[in-house]
Structure formats: C-alpha cells, structure tokens
Short mmCIF file of C-alpha atoms in Angstrom, two decimals:
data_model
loop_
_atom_site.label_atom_id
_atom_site.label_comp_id
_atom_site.label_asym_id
_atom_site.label_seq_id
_atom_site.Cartn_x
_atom_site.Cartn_y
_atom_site.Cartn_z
CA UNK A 292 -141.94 207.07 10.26
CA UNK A 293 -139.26 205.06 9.47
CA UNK A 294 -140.21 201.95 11.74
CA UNK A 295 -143.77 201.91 9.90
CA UNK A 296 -142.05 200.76 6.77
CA UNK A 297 -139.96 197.89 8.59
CA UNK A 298 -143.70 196.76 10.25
CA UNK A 299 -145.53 197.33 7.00
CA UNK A 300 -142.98 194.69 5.63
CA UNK A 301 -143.25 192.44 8.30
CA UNK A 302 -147.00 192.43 8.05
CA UNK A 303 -147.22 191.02 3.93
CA UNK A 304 -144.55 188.71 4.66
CA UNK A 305 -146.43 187.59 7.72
CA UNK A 306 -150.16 187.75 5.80
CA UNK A 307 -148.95 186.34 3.43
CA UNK A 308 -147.27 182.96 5.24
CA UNK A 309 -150.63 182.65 6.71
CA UNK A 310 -152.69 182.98 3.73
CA UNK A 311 -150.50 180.78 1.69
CA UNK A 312 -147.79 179.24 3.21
CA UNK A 313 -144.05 179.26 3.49
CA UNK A 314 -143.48 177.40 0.07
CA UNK A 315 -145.22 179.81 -1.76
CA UNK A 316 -143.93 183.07 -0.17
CA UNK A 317 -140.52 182.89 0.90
CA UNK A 318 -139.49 183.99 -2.79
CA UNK A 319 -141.72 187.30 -2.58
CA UNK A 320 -139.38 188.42 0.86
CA UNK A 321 -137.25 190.19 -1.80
CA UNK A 322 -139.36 191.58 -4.19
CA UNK A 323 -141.85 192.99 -0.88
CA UNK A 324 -138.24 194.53 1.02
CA UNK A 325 -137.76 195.95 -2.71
CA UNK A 326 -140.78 197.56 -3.22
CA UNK A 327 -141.55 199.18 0.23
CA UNK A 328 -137.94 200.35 0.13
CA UNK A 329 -138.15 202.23 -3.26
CA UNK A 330 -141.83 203.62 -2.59
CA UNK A 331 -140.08 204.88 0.62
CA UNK A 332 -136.99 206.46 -1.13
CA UNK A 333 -138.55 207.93 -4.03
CA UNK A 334 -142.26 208.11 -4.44
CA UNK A 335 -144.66 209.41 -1.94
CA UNK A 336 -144.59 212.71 -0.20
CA UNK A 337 -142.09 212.03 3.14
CA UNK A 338 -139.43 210.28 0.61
CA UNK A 339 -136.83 209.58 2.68
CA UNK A 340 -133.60 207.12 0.90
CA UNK A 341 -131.19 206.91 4.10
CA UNK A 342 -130.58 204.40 6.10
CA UNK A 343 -131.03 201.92 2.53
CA UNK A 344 -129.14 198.78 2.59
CA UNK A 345 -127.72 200.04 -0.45
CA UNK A 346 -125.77 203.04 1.18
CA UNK A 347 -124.78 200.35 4.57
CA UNK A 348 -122.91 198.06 2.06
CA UNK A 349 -119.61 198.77 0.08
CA UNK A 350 -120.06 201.16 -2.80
CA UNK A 351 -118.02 198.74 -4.89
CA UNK A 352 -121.40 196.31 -4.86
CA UNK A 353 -123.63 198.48 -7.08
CA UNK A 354 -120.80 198.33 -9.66
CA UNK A 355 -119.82 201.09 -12.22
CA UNK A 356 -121.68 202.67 -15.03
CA UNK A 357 -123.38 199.86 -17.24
CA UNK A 358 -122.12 197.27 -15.51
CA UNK A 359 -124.32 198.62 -12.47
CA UNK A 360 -126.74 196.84 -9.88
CA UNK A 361 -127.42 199.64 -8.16
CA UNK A 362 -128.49 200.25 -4.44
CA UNK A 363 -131.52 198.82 -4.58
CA UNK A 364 -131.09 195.63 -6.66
CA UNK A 365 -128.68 195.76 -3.40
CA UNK A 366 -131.10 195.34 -0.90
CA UNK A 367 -133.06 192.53 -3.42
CA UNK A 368 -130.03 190.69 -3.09
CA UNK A 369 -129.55 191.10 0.20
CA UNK A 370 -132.91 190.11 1.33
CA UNK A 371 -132.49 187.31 -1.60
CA UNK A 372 -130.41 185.58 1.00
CA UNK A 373 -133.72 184.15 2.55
CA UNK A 374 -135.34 182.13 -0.13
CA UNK A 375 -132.25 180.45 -1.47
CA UNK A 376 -131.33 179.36 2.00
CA UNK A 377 -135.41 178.20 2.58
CA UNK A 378 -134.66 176.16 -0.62
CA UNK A 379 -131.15 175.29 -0.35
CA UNK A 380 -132.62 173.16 3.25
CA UNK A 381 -135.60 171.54 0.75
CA UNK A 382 -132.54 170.41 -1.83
CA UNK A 383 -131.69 166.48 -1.05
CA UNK A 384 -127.65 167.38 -1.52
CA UNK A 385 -124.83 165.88 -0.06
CA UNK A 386 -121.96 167.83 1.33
CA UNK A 387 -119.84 167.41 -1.63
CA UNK A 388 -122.44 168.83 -4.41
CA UNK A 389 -123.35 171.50 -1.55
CA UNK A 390 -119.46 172.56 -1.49
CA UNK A 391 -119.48 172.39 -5.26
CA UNK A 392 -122.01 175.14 -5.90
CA UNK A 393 -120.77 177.42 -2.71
CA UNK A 394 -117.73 177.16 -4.95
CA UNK A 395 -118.83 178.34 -8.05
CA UNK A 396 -121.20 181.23 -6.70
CA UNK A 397 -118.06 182.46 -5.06
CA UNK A 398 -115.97 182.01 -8.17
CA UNK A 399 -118.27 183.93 -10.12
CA UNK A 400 -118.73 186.36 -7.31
CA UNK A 401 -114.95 187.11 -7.35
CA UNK A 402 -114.33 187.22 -11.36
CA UNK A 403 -118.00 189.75 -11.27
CA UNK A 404 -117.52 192.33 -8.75
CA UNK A 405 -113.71 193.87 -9.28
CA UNK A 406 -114.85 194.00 -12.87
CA UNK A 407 -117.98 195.70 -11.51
CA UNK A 408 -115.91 198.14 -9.31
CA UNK A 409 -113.76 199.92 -11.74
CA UNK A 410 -115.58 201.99 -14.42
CA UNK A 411 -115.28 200.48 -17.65
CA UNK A 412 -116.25 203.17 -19.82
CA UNK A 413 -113.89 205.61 -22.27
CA UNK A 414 -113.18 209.14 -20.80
CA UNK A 415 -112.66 212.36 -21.59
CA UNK A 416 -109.44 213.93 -19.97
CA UNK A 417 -109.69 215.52 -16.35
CA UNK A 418 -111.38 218.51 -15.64
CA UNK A 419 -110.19 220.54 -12.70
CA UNK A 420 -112.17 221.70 -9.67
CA UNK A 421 -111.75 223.95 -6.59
CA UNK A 422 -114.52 223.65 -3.57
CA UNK A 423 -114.43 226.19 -0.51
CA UNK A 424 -116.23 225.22 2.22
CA UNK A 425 -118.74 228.04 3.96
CA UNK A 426 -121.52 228.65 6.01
CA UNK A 427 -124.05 231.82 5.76
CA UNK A 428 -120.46 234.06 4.90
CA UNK A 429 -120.56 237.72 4.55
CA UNK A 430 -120.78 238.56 0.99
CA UNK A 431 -117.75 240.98 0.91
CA UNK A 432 -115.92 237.93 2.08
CA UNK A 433 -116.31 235.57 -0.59
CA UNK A 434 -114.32 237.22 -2.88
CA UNK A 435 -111.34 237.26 -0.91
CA UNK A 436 -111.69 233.41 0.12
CA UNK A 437 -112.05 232.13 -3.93
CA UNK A 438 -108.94 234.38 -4.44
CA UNK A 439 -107.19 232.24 -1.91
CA UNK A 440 -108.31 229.34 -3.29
CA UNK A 441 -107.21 230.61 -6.71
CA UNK A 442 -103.87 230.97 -5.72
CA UNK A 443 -103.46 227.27 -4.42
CA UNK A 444 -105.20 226.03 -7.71
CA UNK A 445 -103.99 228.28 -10.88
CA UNK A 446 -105.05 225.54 -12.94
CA UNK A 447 -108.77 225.33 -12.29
CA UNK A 448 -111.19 226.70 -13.93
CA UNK A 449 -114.61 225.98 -11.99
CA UNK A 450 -115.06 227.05 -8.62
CA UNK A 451 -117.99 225.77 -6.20
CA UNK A 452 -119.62 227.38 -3.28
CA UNK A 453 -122.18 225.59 -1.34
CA UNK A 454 -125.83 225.83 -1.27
CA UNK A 455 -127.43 229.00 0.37
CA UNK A 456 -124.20 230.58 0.50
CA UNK A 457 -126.13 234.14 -1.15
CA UNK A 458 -129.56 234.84 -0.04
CA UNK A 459 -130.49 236.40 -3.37
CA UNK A 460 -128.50 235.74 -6.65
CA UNK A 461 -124.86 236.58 -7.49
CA UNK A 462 -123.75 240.04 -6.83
CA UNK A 463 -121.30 242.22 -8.64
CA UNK A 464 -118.57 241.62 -6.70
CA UNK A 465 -118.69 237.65 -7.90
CA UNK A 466 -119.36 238.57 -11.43
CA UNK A 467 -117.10 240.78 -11.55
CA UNK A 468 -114.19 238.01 -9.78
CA UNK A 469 -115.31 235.68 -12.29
CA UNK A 470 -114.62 237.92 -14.91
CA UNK A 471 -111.35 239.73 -13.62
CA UNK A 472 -109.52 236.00 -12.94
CA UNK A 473 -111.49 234.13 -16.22
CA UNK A 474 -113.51 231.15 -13.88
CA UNK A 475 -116.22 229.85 -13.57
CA UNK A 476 -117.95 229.89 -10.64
CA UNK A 477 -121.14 227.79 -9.34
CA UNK A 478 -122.69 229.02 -6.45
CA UNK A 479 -125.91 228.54 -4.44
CA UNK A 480 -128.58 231.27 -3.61
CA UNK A 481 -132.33 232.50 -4.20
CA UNK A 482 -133.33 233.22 -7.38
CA UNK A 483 -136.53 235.24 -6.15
CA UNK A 484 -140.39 234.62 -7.82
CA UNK A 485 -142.46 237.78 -6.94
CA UNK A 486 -142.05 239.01 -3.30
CA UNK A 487 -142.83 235.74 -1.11
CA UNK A 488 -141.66 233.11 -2.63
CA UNK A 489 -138.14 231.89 -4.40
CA UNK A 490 -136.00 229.05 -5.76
CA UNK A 491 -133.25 227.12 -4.37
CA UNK A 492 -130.99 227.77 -7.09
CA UNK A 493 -127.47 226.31 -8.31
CA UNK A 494 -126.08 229.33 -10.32
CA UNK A 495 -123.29 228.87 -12.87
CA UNK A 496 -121.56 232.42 -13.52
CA UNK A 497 -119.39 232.62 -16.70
CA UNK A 498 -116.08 233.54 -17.34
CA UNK A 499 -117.55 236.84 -19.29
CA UNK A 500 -119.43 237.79 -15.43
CA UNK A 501 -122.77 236.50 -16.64
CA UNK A 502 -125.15 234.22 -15.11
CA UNK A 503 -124.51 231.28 -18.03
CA UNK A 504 -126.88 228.55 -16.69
CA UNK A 505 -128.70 227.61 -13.21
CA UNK A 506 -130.56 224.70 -12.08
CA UNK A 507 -133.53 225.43 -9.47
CA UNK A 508 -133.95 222.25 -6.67
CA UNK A 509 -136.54 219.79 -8.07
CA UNK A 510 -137.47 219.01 -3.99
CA UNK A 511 -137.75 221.04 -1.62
CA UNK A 512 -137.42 219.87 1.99
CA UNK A 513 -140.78 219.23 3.42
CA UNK A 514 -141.81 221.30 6.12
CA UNK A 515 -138.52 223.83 5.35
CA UNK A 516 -139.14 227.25 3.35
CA UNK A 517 -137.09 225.98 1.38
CA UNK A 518 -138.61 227.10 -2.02
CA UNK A 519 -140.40 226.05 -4.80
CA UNK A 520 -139.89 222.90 -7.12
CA UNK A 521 -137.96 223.23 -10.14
CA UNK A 522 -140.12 223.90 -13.39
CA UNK A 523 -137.98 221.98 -15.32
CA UNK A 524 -134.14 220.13 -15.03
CA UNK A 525 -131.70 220.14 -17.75
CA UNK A 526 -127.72 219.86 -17.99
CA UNK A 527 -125.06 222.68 -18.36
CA UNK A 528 -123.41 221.84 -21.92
CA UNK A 529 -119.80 223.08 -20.59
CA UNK A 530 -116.67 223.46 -22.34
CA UNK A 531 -115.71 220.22 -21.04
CA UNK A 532 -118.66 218.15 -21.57
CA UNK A 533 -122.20 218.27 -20.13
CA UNK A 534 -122.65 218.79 -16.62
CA UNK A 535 -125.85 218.06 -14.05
CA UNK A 536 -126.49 220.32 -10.83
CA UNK A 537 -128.50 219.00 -8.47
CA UNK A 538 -129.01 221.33 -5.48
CA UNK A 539 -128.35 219.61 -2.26
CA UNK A 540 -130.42 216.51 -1.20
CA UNK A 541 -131.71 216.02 -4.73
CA UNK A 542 -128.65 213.63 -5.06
CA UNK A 543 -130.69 211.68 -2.53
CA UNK A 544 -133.19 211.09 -4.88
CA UNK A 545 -132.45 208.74 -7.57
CA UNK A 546 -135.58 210.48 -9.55
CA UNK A 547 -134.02 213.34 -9.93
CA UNK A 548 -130.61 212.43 -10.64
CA UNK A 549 -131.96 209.34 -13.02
CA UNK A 550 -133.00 212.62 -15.23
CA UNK A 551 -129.73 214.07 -15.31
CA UNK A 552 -128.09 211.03 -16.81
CA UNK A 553 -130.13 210.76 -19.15
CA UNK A 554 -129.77 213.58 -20.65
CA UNK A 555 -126.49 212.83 -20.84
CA UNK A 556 -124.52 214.27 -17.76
CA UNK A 557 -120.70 213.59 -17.26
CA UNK A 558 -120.32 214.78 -13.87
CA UNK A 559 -122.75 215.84 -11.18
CA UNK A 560 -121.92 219.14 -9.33
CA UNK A 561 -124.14 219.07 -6.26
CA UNK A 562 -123.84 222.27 -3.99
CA UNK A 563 -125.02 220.91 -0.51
CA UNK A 564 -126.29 222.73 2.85
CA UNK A 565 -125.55 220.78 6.26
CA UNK A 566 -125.71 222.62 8.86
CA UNK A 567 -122.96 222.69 11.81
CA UNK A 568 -125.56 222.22 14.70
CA UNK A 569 -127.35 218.79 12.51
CA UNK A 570 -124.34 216.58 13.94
CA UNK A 571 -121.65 214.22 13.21
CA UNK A 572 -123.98 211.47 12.38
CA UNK A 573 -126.28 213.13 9.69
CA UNK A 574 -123.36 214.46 8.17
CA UNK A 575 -121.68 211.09 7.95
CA UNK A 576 -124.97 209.76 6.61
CA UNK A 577 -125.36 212.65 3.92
CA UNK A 578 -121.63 211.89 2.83
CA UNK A 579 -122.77 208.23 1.97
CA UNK A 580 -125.11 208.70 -0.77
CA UNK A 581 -122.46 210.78 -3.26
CA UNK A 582 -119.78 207.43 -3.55
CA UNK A 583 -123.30 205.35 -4.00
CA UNK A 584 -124.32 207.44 -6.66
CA UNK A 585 -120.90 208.07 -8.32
CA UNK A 586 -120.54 204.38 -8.64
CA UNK A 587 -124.30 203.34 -9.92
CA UNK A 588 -124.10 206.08 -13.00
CA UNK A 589 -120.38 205.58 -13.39
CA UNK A 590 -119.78 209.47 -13.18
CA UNK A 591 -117.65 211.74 -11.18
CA UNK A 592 -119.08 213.73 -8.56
CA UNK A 593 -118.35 217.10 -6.65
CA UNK A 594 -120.49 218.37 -3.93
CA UNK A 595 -119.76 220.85 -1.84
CA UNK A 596 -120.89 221.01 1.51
CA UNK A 597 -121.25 224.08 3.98
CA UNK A 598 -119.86 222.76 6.96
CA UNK A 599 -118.53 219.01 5.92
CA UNK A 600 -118.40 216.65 4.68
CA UNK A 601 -117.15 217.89 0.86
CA UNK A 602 -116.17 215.20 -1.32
CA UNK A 603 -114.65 214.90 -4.72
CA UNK A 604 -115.85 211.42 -6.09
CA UNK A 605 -114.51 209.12 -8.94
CA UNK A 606 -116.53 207.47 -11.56
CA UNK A 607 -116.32 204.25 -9.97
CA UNK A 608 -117.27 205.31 -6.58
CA UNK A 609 -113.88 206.27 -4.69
CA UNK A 610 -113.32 209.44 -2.73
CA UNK A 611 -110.19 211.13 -3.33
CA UNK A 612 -110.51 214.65 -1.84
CA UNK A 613 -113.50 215.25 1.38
CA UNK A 614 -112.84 218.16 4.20
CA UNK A 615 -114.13 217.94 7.88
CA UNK A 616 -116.52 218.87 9.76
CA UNK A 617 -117.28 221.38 10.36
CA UNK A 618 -114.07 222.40 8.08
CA UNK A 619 -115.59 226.37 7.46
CA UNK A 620 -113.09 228.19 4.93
CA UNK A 621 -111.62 224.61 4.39
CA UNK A 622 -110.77 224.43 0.09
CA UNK A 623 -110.37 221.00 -1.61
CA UNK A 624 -109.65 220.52 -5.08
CA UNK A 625 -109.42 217.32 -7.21
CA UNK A 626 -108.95 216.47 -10.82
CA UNK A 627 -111.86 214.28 -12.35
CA UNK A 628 -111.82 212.53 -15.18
CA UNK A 629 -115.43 212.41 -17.06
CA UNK A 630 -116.59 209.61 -19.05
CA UNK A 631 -118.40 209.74 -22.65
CA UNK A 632 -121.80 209.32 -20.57
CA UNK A 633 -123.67 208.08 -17.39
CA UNK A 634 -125.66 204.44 -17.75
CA UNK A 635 -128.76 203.98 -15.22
CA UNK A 636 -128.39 200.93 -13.14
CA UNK A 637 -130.52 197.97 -13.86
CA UNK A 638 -132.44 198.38 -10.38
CA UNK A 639 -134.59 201.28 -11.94
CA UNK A 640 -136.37 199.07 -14.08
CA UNK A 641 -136.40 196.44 -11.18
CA UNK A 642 -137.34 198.07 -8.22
CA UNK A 643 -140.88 199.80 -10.03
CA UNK A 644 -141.60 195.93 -10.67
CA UNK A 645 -141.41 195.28 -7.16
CA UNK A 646 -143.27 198.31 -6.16
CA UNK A 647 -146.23 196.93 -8.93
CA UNK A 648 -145.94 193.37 -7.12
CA UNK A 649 -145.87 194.85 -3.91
CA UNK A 650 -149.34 196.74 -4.00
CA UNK A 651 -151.19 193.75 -5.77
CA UNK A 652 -150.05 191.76 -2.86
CA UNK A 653 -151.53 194.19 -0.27
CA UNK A 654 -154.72 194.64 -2.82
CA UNK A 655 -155.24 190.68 -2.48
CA UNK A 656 -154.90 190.45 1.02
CA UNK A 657 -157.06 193.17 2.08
CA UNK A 658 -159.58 192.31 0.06
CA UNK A 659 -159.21 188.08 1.39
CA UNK A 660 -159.09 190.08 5.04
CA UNK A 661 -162.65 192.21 4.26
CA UNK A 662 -164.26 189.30 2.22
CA UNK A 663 -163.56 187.30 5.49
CA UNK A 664 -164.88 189.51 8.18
CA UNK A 665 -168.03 190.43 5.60
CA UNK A 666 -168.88 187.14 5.68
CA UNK A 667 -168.40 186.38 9.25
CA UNK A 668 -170.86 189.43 9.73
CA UNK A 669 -173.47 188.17 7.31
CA UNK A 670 -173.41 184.83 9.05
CA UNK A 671 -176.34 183.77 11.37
CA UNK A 672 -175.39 182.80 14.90
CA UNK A 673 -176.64 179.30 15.54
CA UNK A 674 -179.26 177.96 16.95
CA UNK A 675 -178.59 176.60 20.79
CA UNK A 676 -179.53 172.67 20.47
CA UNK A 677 -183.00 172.33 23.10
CA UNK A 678 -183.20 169.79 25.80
CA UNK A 679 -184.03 166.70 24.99
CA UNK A 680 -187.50 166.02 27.05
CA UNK A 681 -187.98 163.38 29.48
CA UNK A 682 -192.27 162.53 29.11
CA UNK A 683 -192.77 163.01 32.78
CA UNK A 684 -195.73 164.89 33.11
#
C-alpha cells in the first residue's frame, strides 16, 4: 500500500518529463510529493500519515505555534531541493556569487529556525498531570494504582489512564476515587450504542464523581471493531483552560486535531492503545507524531500510552517526561505550561493546493494518454506500396 504511493509519484513526475520536458516540470516535483503525501495521510479511506518526511526530520523544523511550517510544508521543502538545484546548474554564476547566496540562505536559515523552535506565544501558568501506564487491568485494580500515583504527585489534579483501559464506562469505584481524593480523572472505555455496537470514548470524570465531559474517536481503525465515528468533536472548557481529547491515533490525523485547535484547545490529552505484542518499532513510530504535533500547533501534549511509549510534550515540541516499553504500572507526571491558544500551521492551506494541482495533473495526462491511443485506434493501417511492373508479357 504504501509503495503504490512512492510509484504513483514516480509515474506524474515521469509522464510528465515526457509530455513536457524537464524545464517545465522539475518545479511541480514538490507540489506532486505534496499532494500524494497529504491525500495519503488524511483523505481517502486507508489514511495512513507515518513514515512522512515530516515525522523523519527534527521536530524543531515545523516550528512553533504561528510561526509554524508544519510537517508537510516539510516534505515540500524537502523535495524543493530538486528544482532549485535543476536551476541553480542553468544559472551562468561564478563561484564567488554562488558562495554569496549559499551564504545568505544559510544566514537566514540560522536567524529563522531557533526563532521557529521555541514557542513564542504568552501562557497561562502550568497545569499539573499524572499518567499511569496499563494494559487491559482488572478493574478493582485501578483504584489502588491512581492512589499510588496520588501519593507521588499530591499536587495534581488530572489523572490519565490509557485508551481501552474499561470495557464499558467508568464504574463506581472510579467515581467514587475521584470524588473521595477531589481529581479529575480521564480515562478510556466503551460508551455502549444499543447492544452491538459502541464508541471509543475518552471519559473525563469530575471531581464531584460525575462523568463531566467525553470525547468519542472521530476514526476508527479500519478493519478493527473498534467502534463507531464520533458524531461530533468539541473541547473540555476546564478549570485551567480548554482542553482537546483525541482518542488514540486521531493525533495521527491532522484533520482531526486541526478541529481541536480551532476551537481553541490549549493542550491535547490523547489516551493511546499500543499493544505490547505490536513491537519496538511501531511503538517508536507512534511516539513520533505527538513532538510533531506539539510543535506545529504550539501546544502541550499528554498521551498516555498502554504499554509505552507515554510522553509529556512541550509547546514547542520537546519531551520532558516518556516511560518504556512496555513500562505496565509505570506513572509519569510533568508540569505543562498552556498557551493563550493553538495556531494551524501554514501547510494546511498549502498542502490541499497541492492535492488540487496534483489531480489536474493526472486529469491532463490521462486524458493526452486516451486521446492518443483513441486516435491510434481510429487510424487506418496503410496501404502496402504494389510492385512496380516490368511490361514483359
């Protein structure tokens, strides 16, 4: 699946060299890698955003907040690289003009990104939070766990479970904790629709022992029963500001979380499900995408896994709390400080462009490719030239 895209990207650029030349095509390399990459990530069925140039590079290259590339104005740039080389060979310039401009892109480069890298927006003061790592635990259990947790962190006031850690929604028993010890507590489970079917749901439980907001999964893992889609998102106006959930690998999709910020969220709380058995590697993918995001909206970020890796992310990208794997029972806490309000990076009004450019490319040579063979079938074959005759009898 993922190799068709890499082909399907190799064919325009290809077609299109052939159609129309190098001169004319080298500058669509970027805007084609752009495209196919973001129609990949976040709009048909198998969406899929790993493995992005934007998650293989340093988070501190998508900038911070409103200052913000993002990951895939990333990969533009990136693949960018091509057409100013193709061009800088056509330029007549001698070495000295040549090391000029190196010099000055790289001057610029250096005075852009470290402002890029730290968040330049005003914040709010830090907010506490407490994550305990688990697996499928025994209900009975997770009372006693958060009370361990509570006693290493007196100070916090939310508490986060992971996603799936309840099959059904909160019981007593973690009403009742909240209420007894005056926490919050946001924990994953099913909020059940008739007798088949349910949602993947991030529940917040109030201080009071009532269910005070929840946030269903707006998608679903194909091919998992793994619920329905959310009906609707929206943000938990907290005490401390407003807050997003996003259950899981929603974070992964820049569609959903785009949603989030603009309604405003300060911080993302993302409970997560990755499963011991998946690996090292796909949980060392999985624990890319939260600094990515982080950094992009200029927000803080807490996800908590169920069997690593947790993180605690700063508004600017940096990791300053993660367990390991698979870490079950492991509790991390970090203080993060939340901002006035996310920005969306400038890449979600650019890579839609490239996804518009993209498909009227592919429209034009198609329909060059079926003109083409049409007429080659409407042709007649010609006519085999007769031997000339001699005027013997």
């Amino acid at each position: 699946v993922l190799a068709f895209w890499v082909g399907l990207f190799a064919a325009i650029v290809c077609g299109s060299i052939r159609r129309w030349g190098k001169v004319k095509t080298v500058w669509l390399i970027p805007i084609v890698w752009t495209g196919i990459e973001y129609f990949r990530s976040a709009l048909y069925y198998l969406k899929f955003s790993w493995l992005t140039v934007g998650y293989a590079l340093p988070v501190q290259m998508s900038g911070s907040g409103k200052y913000s590339v993002g990951m895939y104005a990333v990969g533009f740039c990136v693949f960018g690289i091509f057409p100013v080389l193709f061009y800088w060979q056509k330029l007549k310039l001698s070495l000295i003009q040549k090391l000029v401009v190196i010099a000055v892109v790289f001057s610029i480069a250096a005075l852009f990104l470290p402002g890029c890298a730290a968040s330049k927006t005003k914040m709010f003061p830090s907010l506490s939070l407490v994550g305990v790592q688990l697996e499928f635990p025994p209900v009975n259990l997770i009372p006693r766990l958060l009370d361990q947790a509570l006693a290493k962190n007196t100070n916090a006031p939310i508490f986060v479970l992971c996603e799936y850690t309840l099959d059904g929604p909160p019981p007593d028993s973690l009403k009742n904790w909240c209420r007894k010890n005056s926490r919050f507590l946001v924990v994953g489970g099913k909020d059940p629709l008739g007798t088949t079917n349910f949602y993947d749901t991030a529940f917040v439980v109030g201080t009071n022992g009532d269910i005070v907001f929840k946030q269903v999964k707006s998608v679903p893992i194909q091919f998992f029963r793994d619920g329905l889609p959310a009906p609707e998102q929206k943000v938990w106006n907290s005490p401390w500001g407003k807050i997003g959930l996003c259950v899981c690998y929603d974070l992964s999709y820049t569609r959903v979380t785009d949603e989030l910020v603009r309604q405003g969220a300060q911080l993302l709380i993302v409970p997560t499900m990755d499963v011991m058995e998946w690996g090292r590697h796909q949980h060392e993918l999985h624990a890319r995408v939260a600094p990515v995001r982080a950094a992009e909206y200029g927000i803080p970020i807490f996800r908590v896994d169920s069997s690593g890796i947790s993180q605690a992310v700063t508004a600017s990208g940096q990791v300053i709390a993660q367990t390991s794997i698979p870490g079950n029972g492991e509790i991390f806490s970090a203080q993060l400080r939340l901002p006035i309000r996310g920005a969306l990076p400038l890449d979600r009004y650019l890579a839609p462009l490239c996804v518009g450019i993209t498909g009227i490319v592919m429209a034009i040579l198609l329909f060059l490719t079926w003109k083409e063979k049409r007429a080659g079938q409407n042709a007649k074959p010609a006519q085999p030239d007769r031997p000339v005759g001699t005027g013997l009898a």
